[in-house]
Amino acid sequence: MNINKNDVFTVRIEDMGSEGEGIGKSEGFTWFIKDAIIGDVVEAKAMKLKKNYGYARLLQVLEPSIHRIEPKCEFHRQCGGCQIQALDYSQQLLFKQNKVSNNLKRIGGFENPNVLPVIGMENPFYYRNKAQFPIRQDKDGSIITGFYAGRSHTVIANTKCYLGIDANETILKKIIRIMEENHISAYNEETGTGLVRHVLIRAGFTTGEIMVCLILNGDKFPCEDKLVENLREVEGMTSISINVNKKNTNVILGDKVRTLWGQDYITDYIGAIKYQISPLSFYQVNPIQTKKLYETALDYAGLSGNETVWDLYCGIGTISLFLAQRAKKVMGVEIVPQAIEDAKNNARINGITNAEFYVGKAEEVLPRKYKEDGEYAEVIVVDPPRKGCDETLLDTIVQMGPKRVVYVSCDSATLARDLRYLCDRGYETVKVQPVDMFGQTVGVESVVLLSRTEGTPRADYN
Ligand code: SAH
């Protein structure tokens, strides 16, 4: 190959990598080109060369792919948020189905995995119920907010993100105006000075309730009354609060919250279950798709009302409470104590009495409950973070031998690894249902049904 660094060349994009980058080949050399999509012919500049592959920067699209569309957001290339906005939505769903399928083949060694078509969104924009906007000062001293440029902490000024709700823009403009009129400073990450760090906005999609929380590098906002007076005008405003974070860290929220006006929380529903969400609590960011994801998990659990079910990595108990509607008993396990408090509270406000929650590591609590208390399960649900399940946990699942395991995953690579482990020890993967929770991005969630193939399940009511 006779292309050197900084050379400009032309290539046809034949595939897309798991991070959404376009992949093209010329003279046996493979190019990875961000923002190029399958089917494009592009002009690109060589940036980094390795032995038989390299990275190049997209200069222009010479022949657009039939799947290329005009992105809504003018910042889609700089912003780190959306990687595949230029790909039409039906192709985004195909891309995600292939990503899951390829990982199951390549990492899991499954020859022909039964990966179903992705359950997509009706509207793949405006779906996020939560946004955290950094507040900064630009070179001219003006207050700006926007998004971090990919892999950096440089803020691109932009109050309009097409993944979030319309009210975000109204709220941000009001806050910026109040800050400018009253000479209130924005936080500076390098010096650790300045007051306003972030604005957190959350919305309950089924209730229309909105929460605003200002994260401050200090205890007080200088004109809190004016802030409340202005923000109250926004339709649906239910909770206005201050969160204090004086630490020089990347972590957005501190642990103290003071409500300035309204309630301490907003309420939202997923299906029939009600959740109270405070600034600090975890809650799924796309509640519409979450409902589809959890309905699939509930369907795969195949409950008749007599079962004992374990929900591992249960967070605030979202899946547990869904399952509790159809099981005899649900036991949730989660490592974060505050999330378990929320789970218990959510059970209480929904009148659910057959769910119990334990704080601890799933890989410690489940083995202990099994060995010491003889606990069992007809169905076990797991929803681990990206790194997947610990082997100790998978071993305990195999020993307990539930009839079905439902694996909810946000990372199909670790999913593939864990499915292989379980399938070498008496389970089979029946089906894999990806669900799109994050349109325009390369993220994909999956729900997998595993069924026991060896021996008789310990307790079988069905
Ligand atoms: N099922 C939950 C969210 C799961 S996200 C819901 O629907 O809301 C993964 C969760 O696993 C997070 O809440 C995280 O705090 C928790 N977690 C991480 N490591 C864990 C471990 N070793 N044991 C138990 N929980 C863990």
Coordinates of N, CA and C in Angstrom, one line a residue, residues 236-433:
G236 N -45.4 21.8 33.7 CA -45.0 20.5 34.3 C -44.0 20.6 35.4
M237 N -43.5 21.9 35.6 CA -42.4 22.0 36.7 C -43.0 21.5 38.0
T238 N -42.2 20.6 38.6 CA -42.7 19.9 39.8 C -41.7 20.0 41.0
S239 N -40.4 20.1 40.6 CA -39.4 20.1 41.6 C -38.2 20.9 41.2
I240 N -37.7 21.8 42.0 CA -36.6 22.6 41.7 C -35.6 22.5 43.0
S241 N -34.4 22.1 42.7 CA -33.5 21.9 43.8 C -32.0 22.3 43.5
I242 N -31.2 22.3 44.5 CA -29.8 22.6 44.5 C -29.1 21.4 45.0
N243 N -28.0 21.0 44.2 CA -27.1 19.9 44.7 C -25.7 20.5 44.9
V244 N -25.1 20.2 46.0 CA -23.8 20.8 46.3 C -22.7 19.8 45.9
N245 N -21.8 20.2 45.1 CA -20.6 19.4 44.8 C -19.4 20.3 44.7
K246 N -18.6 20.3 45.8 CA -17.4 21.2 45.8 C -16.1 20.4 45.5
K247 N -16.3 19.1 45.1 CA -15.1 18.4 44.8 C -14.6 18.6 43.4
N248 N -13.3 18.6 43.2 CA -12.7 18.8 41.9 C -12.6 17.4 41.2
T249 N -13.8 17.0 40.7 CA -13.9 15.6 40.1 C -14.8 15.7 38.9
N250 N -14.8 14.5 38.1 CA -15.6 14.4 37.0 C -17.0 13.9 37.4
V251 N -17.2 13.4 38.6 CA -18.5 13.0 39.1 C -19.4 14.2 39.1
I252 N -20.6 14.1 38.5 CA -21.4 15.3 38.4 C -22.1 15.7 39.7
L253 N -22.7 14.7 40.4 CA -23.5 15.1 41.5 C -22.8 14.9 42.9
G254 N -23.0 15.8 43.8 CA -22.6 15.6 45.2 C -23.7 14.9 45.9
D255 N -23.5 14.6 47.2 CA -24.6 13.8 47.8 C -25.6 14.6 48.6
K256 N -25.5 16.0 48.6 CA -26.5 16.8 49.4 C -27.4 17.5 48.4
V257 N -28.8 17.3 48.7 CA -29.7 18.0 47.8 C -30.6 18.9 48.7
R258 N -30.9 20.1 48.3 CA -31.8 21.0 49.0 C -32.9 21.4 48.0
T259 N -34.2 21.1 48.4 CA -35.3 21.5 47.5 C -35.6 22.9 47.7
L260 N -35.7 23.7 46.6 CA -36.0 25.1 46.6 C -37.5 25.3 46.5
W261 N -38.1 24.5 45.7 CA -39.5 24.7 45.4 C -40.1 23.3 45.0
G262 N -41.4 23.1 45.4 CA -42.1 21.9 45.0 C -41.7 20.7 45.7
Q263 N -41.9 19.5 45.1 CA -41.6 18.3 45.7 C -40.1 17.9 45.6
D264 N -39.7 16.9 46.5 CA -38.3 16.4 46.4 C -38.1 15.5 45.3
Y265 N -39.2 15.0 44.6 CA -39.1 14.0 43.6 C -40.2 14.3 42.5
I266 N -40.0 13.6 41.3 CA -41.1 13.5 40.4 C -41.5 12.1 40.3
T267 N -42.7 11.9 39.7 CA -43.2 10.5 39.6 C -43.3 10.1 38.1
D268 N -43.1 8.8 37.9 CA -43.3 8.3 36.5 C -43.8 6.9 36.6
Y269 N -44.4 6.4 35.5 CA -44.8 5.0 35.5 C -44.1 4.3 34.4
I270 N -43.8 3.0 34.6 CA -43.5 2.1 33.5 C -44.5 1.0 33.6
G271 N -45.4 0.9 32.6 CA -46.5 0.0 32.7 C -47.4 0.4 33.9
A272 N -47.7 -0.5 34.7 CA -48.6 -0.2 35.9 C -47.9 0.2 37.1
I273 N -46.5 0.2 37.0 CA -45.7 0.4 38.2 C -45.3 1.9 38.3
K274 N -45.4 2.5 39.5 CA -45.1 3.9 39.7 C -43.7 4.0 40.4
Y275 N -43.0 5.0 39.9 CA -41.6 5.2 40.5 C -41.5 6.7 41.0
Q276 N -40.9 6.9 42.1 CA -40.5 8.2 42.6 C -39.0 8.4 42.3
I277 N -38.8 9.5 41.5 CA -37.4 9.8 41.1 C -36.9 11.1 41.7
S278 N -35.8 11.0 42.5 CA -35.2 12.2 43.0 C -33.9 12.5 42.2
P279 N -33.3 13.7 42.5 CA -32.1 14.0 41.6 C -31.0 12.9 41.7
L280 N -30.9 12.2 42.8 CA -29.8 11.3 43.0 C -30.2 9.8 42.5
S281 N -31.5 9.6 42.3 CA -31.8 8.2 42.1 C -31.6 7.8 40.6
F282 N -31.3 6.5 40.5 CA -31.1 5.9 39.2 C -32.5 5.7 38.6
Y283 N -32.6 5.9 37.3 CA -33.9 5.6 36.6 C -33.5 5.4 35.1
Q284 N -34.2 4.5 34.5 CA -33.9 4.3 33.0 C -34.1 5.6 32.3
V285 N -33.3 5.9 31.3 CA -33.4 7.2 30.6 C -34.4 7.1 29.4
N286 N -34.8 5.9 29.0 CA -35.8 5.8 27.9 C -36.9 4.9 28.4
P287 N -37.9 5.5 29.1 CA -38.9 4.7 29.8 C -39.8 4.0 28.8
I288 N -40.0 4.5 27.6 CA -40.9 3.9 26.6 C -40.3 2.5 26.2
Q289 N -39.0 2.5 25.8 CA -38.4 1.3 25.4 C -38.1 0.4 26.6
T290 N -37.9 1.0 27.8 CA -37.7 0.2 28.9 C -38.9 -0.7 29.2
K291 N -40.1 -0.1 29.0 CA -41.3 -0.9 29.2 C -41.3 -2.2 28.2
K292 N -40.9 -1.9 27.0 CA -40.8 -3.1 26.0 C -39.8 -4.1 26.4
L293 N -38.7 -3.6 26.9 CA -37.6 -4.5 27.4 C -38.1 -5.4 28.5
Y294 N -38.7 -4.7 29.5 CA -39.1 -5.5 30.7 C -40.3 -6.3 30.4
E295 N -41.2 -5.9 29.5 CA -42.3 -6.8 29.1 C -41.7 -8.1 28.5
T296 N -40.7 -7.9 27.7 CA -40.1 -9.1 27.0 C -39.4 -10.0 28.1
A297 N -38.8 -9.4 29.1 CA -38.1 -10.1 30.2 C -39.2 -10.9 31.0
L298 N -40.3 -10.2 31.2 CA -41.5 -10.8 31.9 C -42.0 -12.0 31.1
D299 N -42.2 -11.8 29.8 CA -42.7 -12.8 29.0 C -41.8 -14.1 29.0
Y300 N -40.4 -13.8 28.9 CA -39.5 -14.9 28.8 C -39.4 -15.6 30.2
A301 N -39.7 -14.9 31.3 CA -39.7 -15.6 32.6 C -40.8 -16.6 32.7
G302 N -41.8 -16.5 31.9 CA -42.9 -17.5 31.8 C -43.6 -17.8 33.1
L303 N -43.9 -16.8 33.8 CA -44.4 -17.0 35.2 C -45.9 -17.3 35.2
S304 N -46.3 -18.2 36.2 CA -47.7 -18.6 36.4 C -48.3 -18.1 37.7
G305 N -47.4 -17.6 38.6 CA -47.9 -17.0 39.8 C -47.3 -17.8 41.0
N306 N -46.7 -19.0 40.8 CA -46.3 -19.8 41.9 C -44.8 -19.8 42.1
E307 N -44.1 -19.0 41.3 CA -42.6 -19.1 41.3 C -41.9 -18.2 42.2
T308 N -40.7 -18.7 42.6 CA -39.8 -17.8 43.3 C -38.8 -17.4 42.3
V309 N -38.6 -16.1 42.2 CA -37.7 -15.5 41.2 C -36.6 -14.6 41.8
W310 N -35.4 -14.8 41.4 CA -34.3 -13.8 41.8 C -34.1 -12.8 40.7
D311 N -34.0 -11.6 41.1 CA -33.6 -10.5 40.2 C -32.3 -9.9 40.6
L312 N -31.2 -10.3 39.9 CA -29.9 -9.9 40.3 C -29.4 -8.7 39.6
Y313 N -28.7 -7.8 40.3 CA -28.4 -6.4 39.8 C -29.7 -5.7 39.6
C314 N -30.5 -5.6 40.6 CA -31.8 -5.1 40.5 C -32.0 -3.6 40.5
G315 N -30.9 -2.8 40.8 CA -31.0 -1.4 40.8 C -32.2 -0.9 41.7
I316 N -33.1 -0.1 41.2 CA -34.2 0.4 42.0 C -35.4 -0.5 42.0
G317 N -35.1 -1.7 41.5 CA -36.2 -2.8 41.5 C -37.1 -2.7 40.4
T318 N -36.8 -2.1 39.3 CA -37.7 -1.9 38.2 C -38.2 -3.3 37.6
I319 N -37.2 -4.2 37.4 CA -37.6 -5.5 36.8 C -38.3 -6.3 37.9
S320 N -37.8 -6.2 39.2 CA -38.3 -7.0 40.3 C -39.8 -6.7 40.4
L321 N -40.2 -5.4 40.4 CA -41.6 -5.1 40.6 C -42.5 -5.5 39.5
F322 N -41.9 -5.5 38.3 CA -42.6 -6.0 37.1 C -42.9 -7.5 37.3
L323 N -41.9 -8.2 37.7 CA -42.0 -9.7 37.9 C -42.9 -10.0 39.1
A324 N -42.9 -9.2 40.1 CA -43.7 -9.5 41.3 C -45.2 -9.5 41.0
Q325 N -45.6 -8.8 39.9 CA -47.0 -8.9 39.6 C -47.5 -10.3 39.2
R326 N -46.5 -11.1 38.8 CA -46.9 -12.5 38.3 C -46.2 -13.6 39.0
A327 N -45.4 -13.3 40.0 CA -44.7 -14.4 40.7 C -45.2 -14.6 42.1
K328 N -44.8 -15.7 42.8 CA -45.1 -15.8 44.2 C -44.2 -14.9 45.0
K329 N -43.0 -14.9 44.7 CA -42.0 -14.1 45.5 C -40.8 -13.7 44.6
V330 N -40.4 -12.5 44.8 CA -39.2 -12.0 44.0 C -38.2 -11.5 45.0
M331 N -36.9 -11.9 44.8 CA -35.8 -11.4 45.7 C -34.9 -10.6 44.8
G332 N -34.7 -9.4 45.1 CA -33.8 -8.5 44.3 C -32.4 -8.3 45.1
V333 N -31.3 -8.3 44.3 CA -30.0 -8.0 44.9 C -29.3 -6.9 44.1
E334 N -28.8 -6.0 44.9 CA -28.1 -4.8 44.3 C -27.0 -4.3 45.2
I335 N -25.9 -3.8 44.6 CA -24.8 -3.4 45.4 C -24.9 -2.0 46.0
V336 N -25.7 -1.1 45.4 CA -25.8 0.3 45.9 C -26.9 0.4 46.9
P337 N -26.6 0.7 48.2 CA -27.6 0.8 49.3 C -28.8 1.7 48.9
Q338 N -28.4 2.9 48.4 CA -29.5 3.9 48.1 C -30.5 3.4 47.1
A339 N -30.0 2.6 46.1 CA -30.9 2.0 45.1 C -31.9 1.0 45.8
I340 N -31.4 0.3 46.8 CA -32.2 -0.7 47.5 C -33.3 0.1 48.3
E341 N -32.9 1.2 48.9 CA -33.9 2.1 49.6 C -35.0 2.5 48.7
D342 N -34.6 2.9 47.4 CA -35.6 3.3 46.4 C -36.4 2.1 46.0
A343 N -35.8 0.9 45.9 CA -36.6 -0.3 45.5 C -37.6 -0.6 46.5
K344 N -37.3 -0.5 47.8 CA -38.2 -0.8 48.9 C -39.3 0.2 48.9
N345 N -39.0 1.5 48.7 CA -40.0 2.5 48.6 C -40.9 2.4 47.5
N346 N -40.3 2.0 46.3 CA -41.2 1.8 45.1 C -42.1 0.6 45.3
A347 N -41.7 -0.4 46.0 CA -42.6 -1.6 46.3 C -43.7 -1.1 47.2
R348 N -43.4 -0.3 48.2 CA -44.4 0.2 49.2 C -45.4 1.1 48.5
I349 N -45.0 2.0 47.7 CA -46.0 3.0 47.1 C -46.8 2.2 46.0
N350 N -46.4 1.1 45.6 CA -47.2 0.3 44.6 C -48.0 -0.8 45.3
G351 N -47.9 -0.9 46.7 CA -48.6 -1.9 47.4 C -48.1 -3.3 47.1
I352 N -46.8 -3.5 46.7 CA -46.3 -4.8 46.4 C -45.6 -5.4 47.6
T353 N -46.1 -6.5 48.1 CA -45.6 -7.1 49.3 C -44.8 -8.4 49.1
N354 N -44.8 -8.9 47.9 CA -44.0 -10.1 47.7 C -42.7 -9.9 47.1
A355 N -42.1 -8.8 47.3 CA -40.7 -8.5 46.8 C -39.8 -8.2 48.0
E356 N -38.6 -8.9 48.1 CA -37.7 -8.6 49.1 C -36.4 -8.1 48.5
F357 N -35.7 -7.2 49.1 CA -34.4 -6.7 48.5 C -33.3 -6.8 49.5
Y358 N -32.1 -7.2 48.9 CA -30.9 -7.3 49.7 C -29.8 -6.4 49.1
V359 N -29.0 -5.8 50.0 CA -27.9 -5.0 49.5 C -26.7 -5.9 49.5
G360 N -25.9 -5.9 48.4 CA -24.7 -6.7 48.4 C -24.3 -7.1 47.0
K361 N -23.2 -7.7 46.9 CA -22.8 -8.2 45.5 C -23.6 -9.4 45.2
A362 N -24.1 -9.5 44.0 CA -24.9 -10.6 43.5 C -24.0 -11.9 43.7
E363 N -22.7 -11.8 43.4 CA -21.9 -13.0 43.5 C -21.6 -13.4 44.9
E364 N -22.0 -12.6 45.9 CA -21.8 -13.0 47.3 C -23.1 -13.4 47.9
V365 N -24.2 -12.6 47.6 CA -25.5 -12.8 48.3 C -26.1 -14.1 47.8
L366 N -26.1 -14.3 46.5 CA -26.8 -15.5 45.9 C -26.2 -16.8 46.4
P367 N -24.8 -17.0 46.4 CA -24.2 -18.2 46.9 C -24.5 -18.4 48.4
R368 N -24.5 -17.3 49.1 CA -24.7 -17.4 50.6 C -26.2 -17.9 50.8
K369 N -27.1 -17.3 50.1 CA -28.5 -17.6 50.3 C -28.8 -19.1 49.9
Y370 N -28.1 -19.5 48.9 CA -28.3 -20.8 48.4 C -27.6 -21.9 49.3
K371 N -26.4 -21.6 49.8 CA -25.7 -22.6 50.6 C -26.2 -22.6 52.0
E372 N -26.4 -21.4 52.6 CA -26.8 -21.3 54.0 C -28.3 -21.5 54.3
D373 N -29.1 -20.9 53.4 CA -30.5 -20.9 53.7 C -31.3 -21.9 52.7
G374 N -30.6 -22.5 51.8 CA -31.2 -23.5 50.9 C -32.2 -22.8 50.0
E375 N -32.0 -21.5 49.7 CA -32.9 -20.8 48.8 C -32.8 -21.4 47.4
Y376 N -33.9 -21.3 46.6 CA -33.8 -21.8 45.2 C -34.6 -20.8 44.4
A377 N -34.7 -21.1 43.1 CA -35.5 -20.3 42.2 C -35.9 -21.1 41.0
E378 N -37.1 -20.8 40.6 CA -37.6 -21.4 39.3 C -37.0 -20.6 38.1
V379 N -36.9 -19.3 38.4 CA -36.4 -18.4 37.3 C -35.4 -17.4 38.0
I380 N -34.3 -17.2 37.3 CA -33.3 -16.1 37.7 C -33.2 -15.1 36.6
V381 N -33.3 -13.9 36.9 CA -33.1 -12.8 36.0 C -31.8 -12.1 36.4
V382 N -31.0 -11.8 35.4 CA -29.8 -11.0 35.7 C -29.8 -9.8 34.7
D383 N -29.3 -8.6 35.2 CA -29.2 -7.4 34.4 C -27.9 -6.7 34.8
P384 N -26.8 -7.3 34.5 CA -25.5 -6.7 35.0 C -25.0 -5.5 34.3
P385 N -24.1 -4.8 34.9 CA -23.4 -3.6 34.2 C -22.6 -4.2 33.0
R386 N -21.9 -3.3 32.3 CA -21.2 -3.7 31.0 C -20.3 -4.9 31.2
K387 N -19.7 -5.0 32.3 CA -18.6 -6.0 32.5 C -19.2 -7.4 32.6
G388 N -20.6 -7.5 32.7 CA -21.2 -8.8 32.8 C -21.2 -9.5 34.1
C389 N -21.5 -10.8 34.2 CA -21.6 -11.5 35.5 C -20.3 -12.1 35.9
D390 N -20.1 -12.1 37.2 CA -18.9 -12.8 37.8 C -19.1 -14.3 37.7
E391 N -18.0 -15.0 37.5 CA -18.1 -16.5 37.3 C -18.7 -17.2 38.5
T392 N -18.4 -16.7 39.7 CA -18.9 -17.3 41.0 C -20.5 -17.2 40.9
L393 N -21.0 -16.1 40.4 CA -22.5 -16.0 40.3 C -23.0 -17.0 39.2
L394 N -22.3 -17.1 38.1 CA -22.8 -18.1 37.1 C -22.7 -19.5 37.6
D395 N -21.6 -19.8 38.4 CA -21.5 -21.2 38.9 C -22.7 -21.5 39.9
T396 N -23.1 -20.5 40.7 CA -24.2 -20.7 41.6 C -25.5 -20.9 40.9
I397 N -25.7 -20.1 39.8 CA -26.9 -20.3 39.0 C -26.9 -21.7 38.5
V398 N -25.8 -22.2 38.0 CA -25.8 -23.6 37.4 C -26.1 -24.6 38.5
Q399 N -25.6 -24.4 39.7 CA -25.9 -25.3 40.9 C -27.3 -25.2 41.3
M400 N -27.9 -24.0 41.3 CA -29.3 -23.9 41.7 C -30.2 -24.5 40.6
G401 N -29.8 -24.4 39.4 CA -30.5 -25.0 38.3 C -31.9 -24.6 38.0
P402 N -32.1 -23.2 38.0 CA -33.5 -22.8 37.6 C -33.9 -23.2 36.2
K403 N -35.2 -23.4 36.0 CA -35.6 -23.9 34.7 C -35.3 -22.9 33.6
R404 N -35.4 -21.6 34.0 CA -35.1 -20.6 33.0 C -34.2 -19.5 33.6
V405 N -33.4 -19.0 32.7 CA -32.6 -17.8 33.1 C -32.9 -16.7 32.1
V406 N -33.2 -15.5 32.6 CA -33.4 -14.4 31.6 C -32.3 -13.4 31.8
Y407 N -31.5 -13.2 30.8 CA -30.3 -12.4 30.8 C -30.6 -11.1 30.1
V408 N -30.6 -10.0 30.8 CA -30.8 -8.6 30.2 C -29.4 -8.0 30.2
S409 N -29.0 -7.6 29.0 CA -27.6 -7.1 28.8 C -27.5 -5.8 28.0
C410 N -26.6 -5.0 28.5 CA -26.3 -3.7 27.7 C -25.0 -3.8 27.0
D411 N -24.3 -5.0 27.0 CA -23.1 -5.2 26.2 C -23.0 -6.6 25.7
S412 N -23.2 -6.7 24.3 CA -23.4 -8.0 23.8 C -22.0 -8.8 23.7
A413 N -20.9 -8.1 24.0 CA -19.6 -8.9 24.0 C -19.5 -9.7 25.3
T414 N -19.8 -9.0 26.5 CA -19.8 -9.8 27.7 C -21.0 -10.8 27.8
L415 N -22.1 -10.4 27.2 CA -23.2 -11.3 27.1 C -22.8 -12.6 26.4
A416 N -22.1 -12.5 25.3 CA -21.7 -13.6 24.5 C -20.8 -14.5 25.4
R417 N -19.9 -13.9 26.1 CA -19.0 -14.7 27.0 C -19.8 -15.5 28.1
D418 N -20.7 -14.8 28.7 CA -21.5 -15.4 29.8 C -22.5 -16.5 29.3
L419 N -23.0 -16.2 28.1 CA -23.9 -17.3 27.5 C -23.2 -18.5 27.2
R420 N -21.9 -18.3 26.7 CA -21.1 -19.5 26.4 C -20.9 -20.3 27.7
Y421 N -20.6 -19.6 28.8 CA -20.3 -20.2 30.1 C -21.5 -21.1 30.5
L422 N -22.7 -20.5 30.4 CA -23.9 -21.2 30.9 C -24.3 -22.3 29.9
C423 N -24.0 -22.1 28.6 CA -24.4 -23.1 27.7 C -23.4 -24.3 27.7
D424 N -22.2 -24.1 28.2 CA -21.3 -25.3 28.4 C -21.7 -26.0 29.7
R425 N -22.7 -25.5 30.5 CA -23.0 -26.1 31.8 C -24.5 -26.4 32.0
G426 N -25.1 -26.8 30.9 CA -26.5 -27.3 31.1 C -27.6 -26.4 30.7
Y427 N -27.3 -25.3 30.0 CA -28.3 -24.4 29.5 C -28.2 -24.2 28.0
E428 N -29.4 -23.9 27.4 CA -29.3 -23.5 26.0 C -29.9 -22.1 25.8
T429 N -29.4 -21.4 24.8 CA -29.9 -20.1 24.4 C -31.1 -20.3 23.5
V430 N -32.3 -20.0 24.0 CA -33.5 -20.2 23.1 C -33.6 -19.0 22.1
K431 N -33.6 -17.8 22.6 CA -33.8 -16.7 21.7 C -33.2 -15.4 22.3
V432 N -32.8 -14.5 21.4 CA -32.2 -13.2 21.8 C -33.0 -12.1 21.2
Q433 N -33.5 -11.2 22.1 CA -34.3 -10.1 21.6 C -33.7 -8.8 21.9

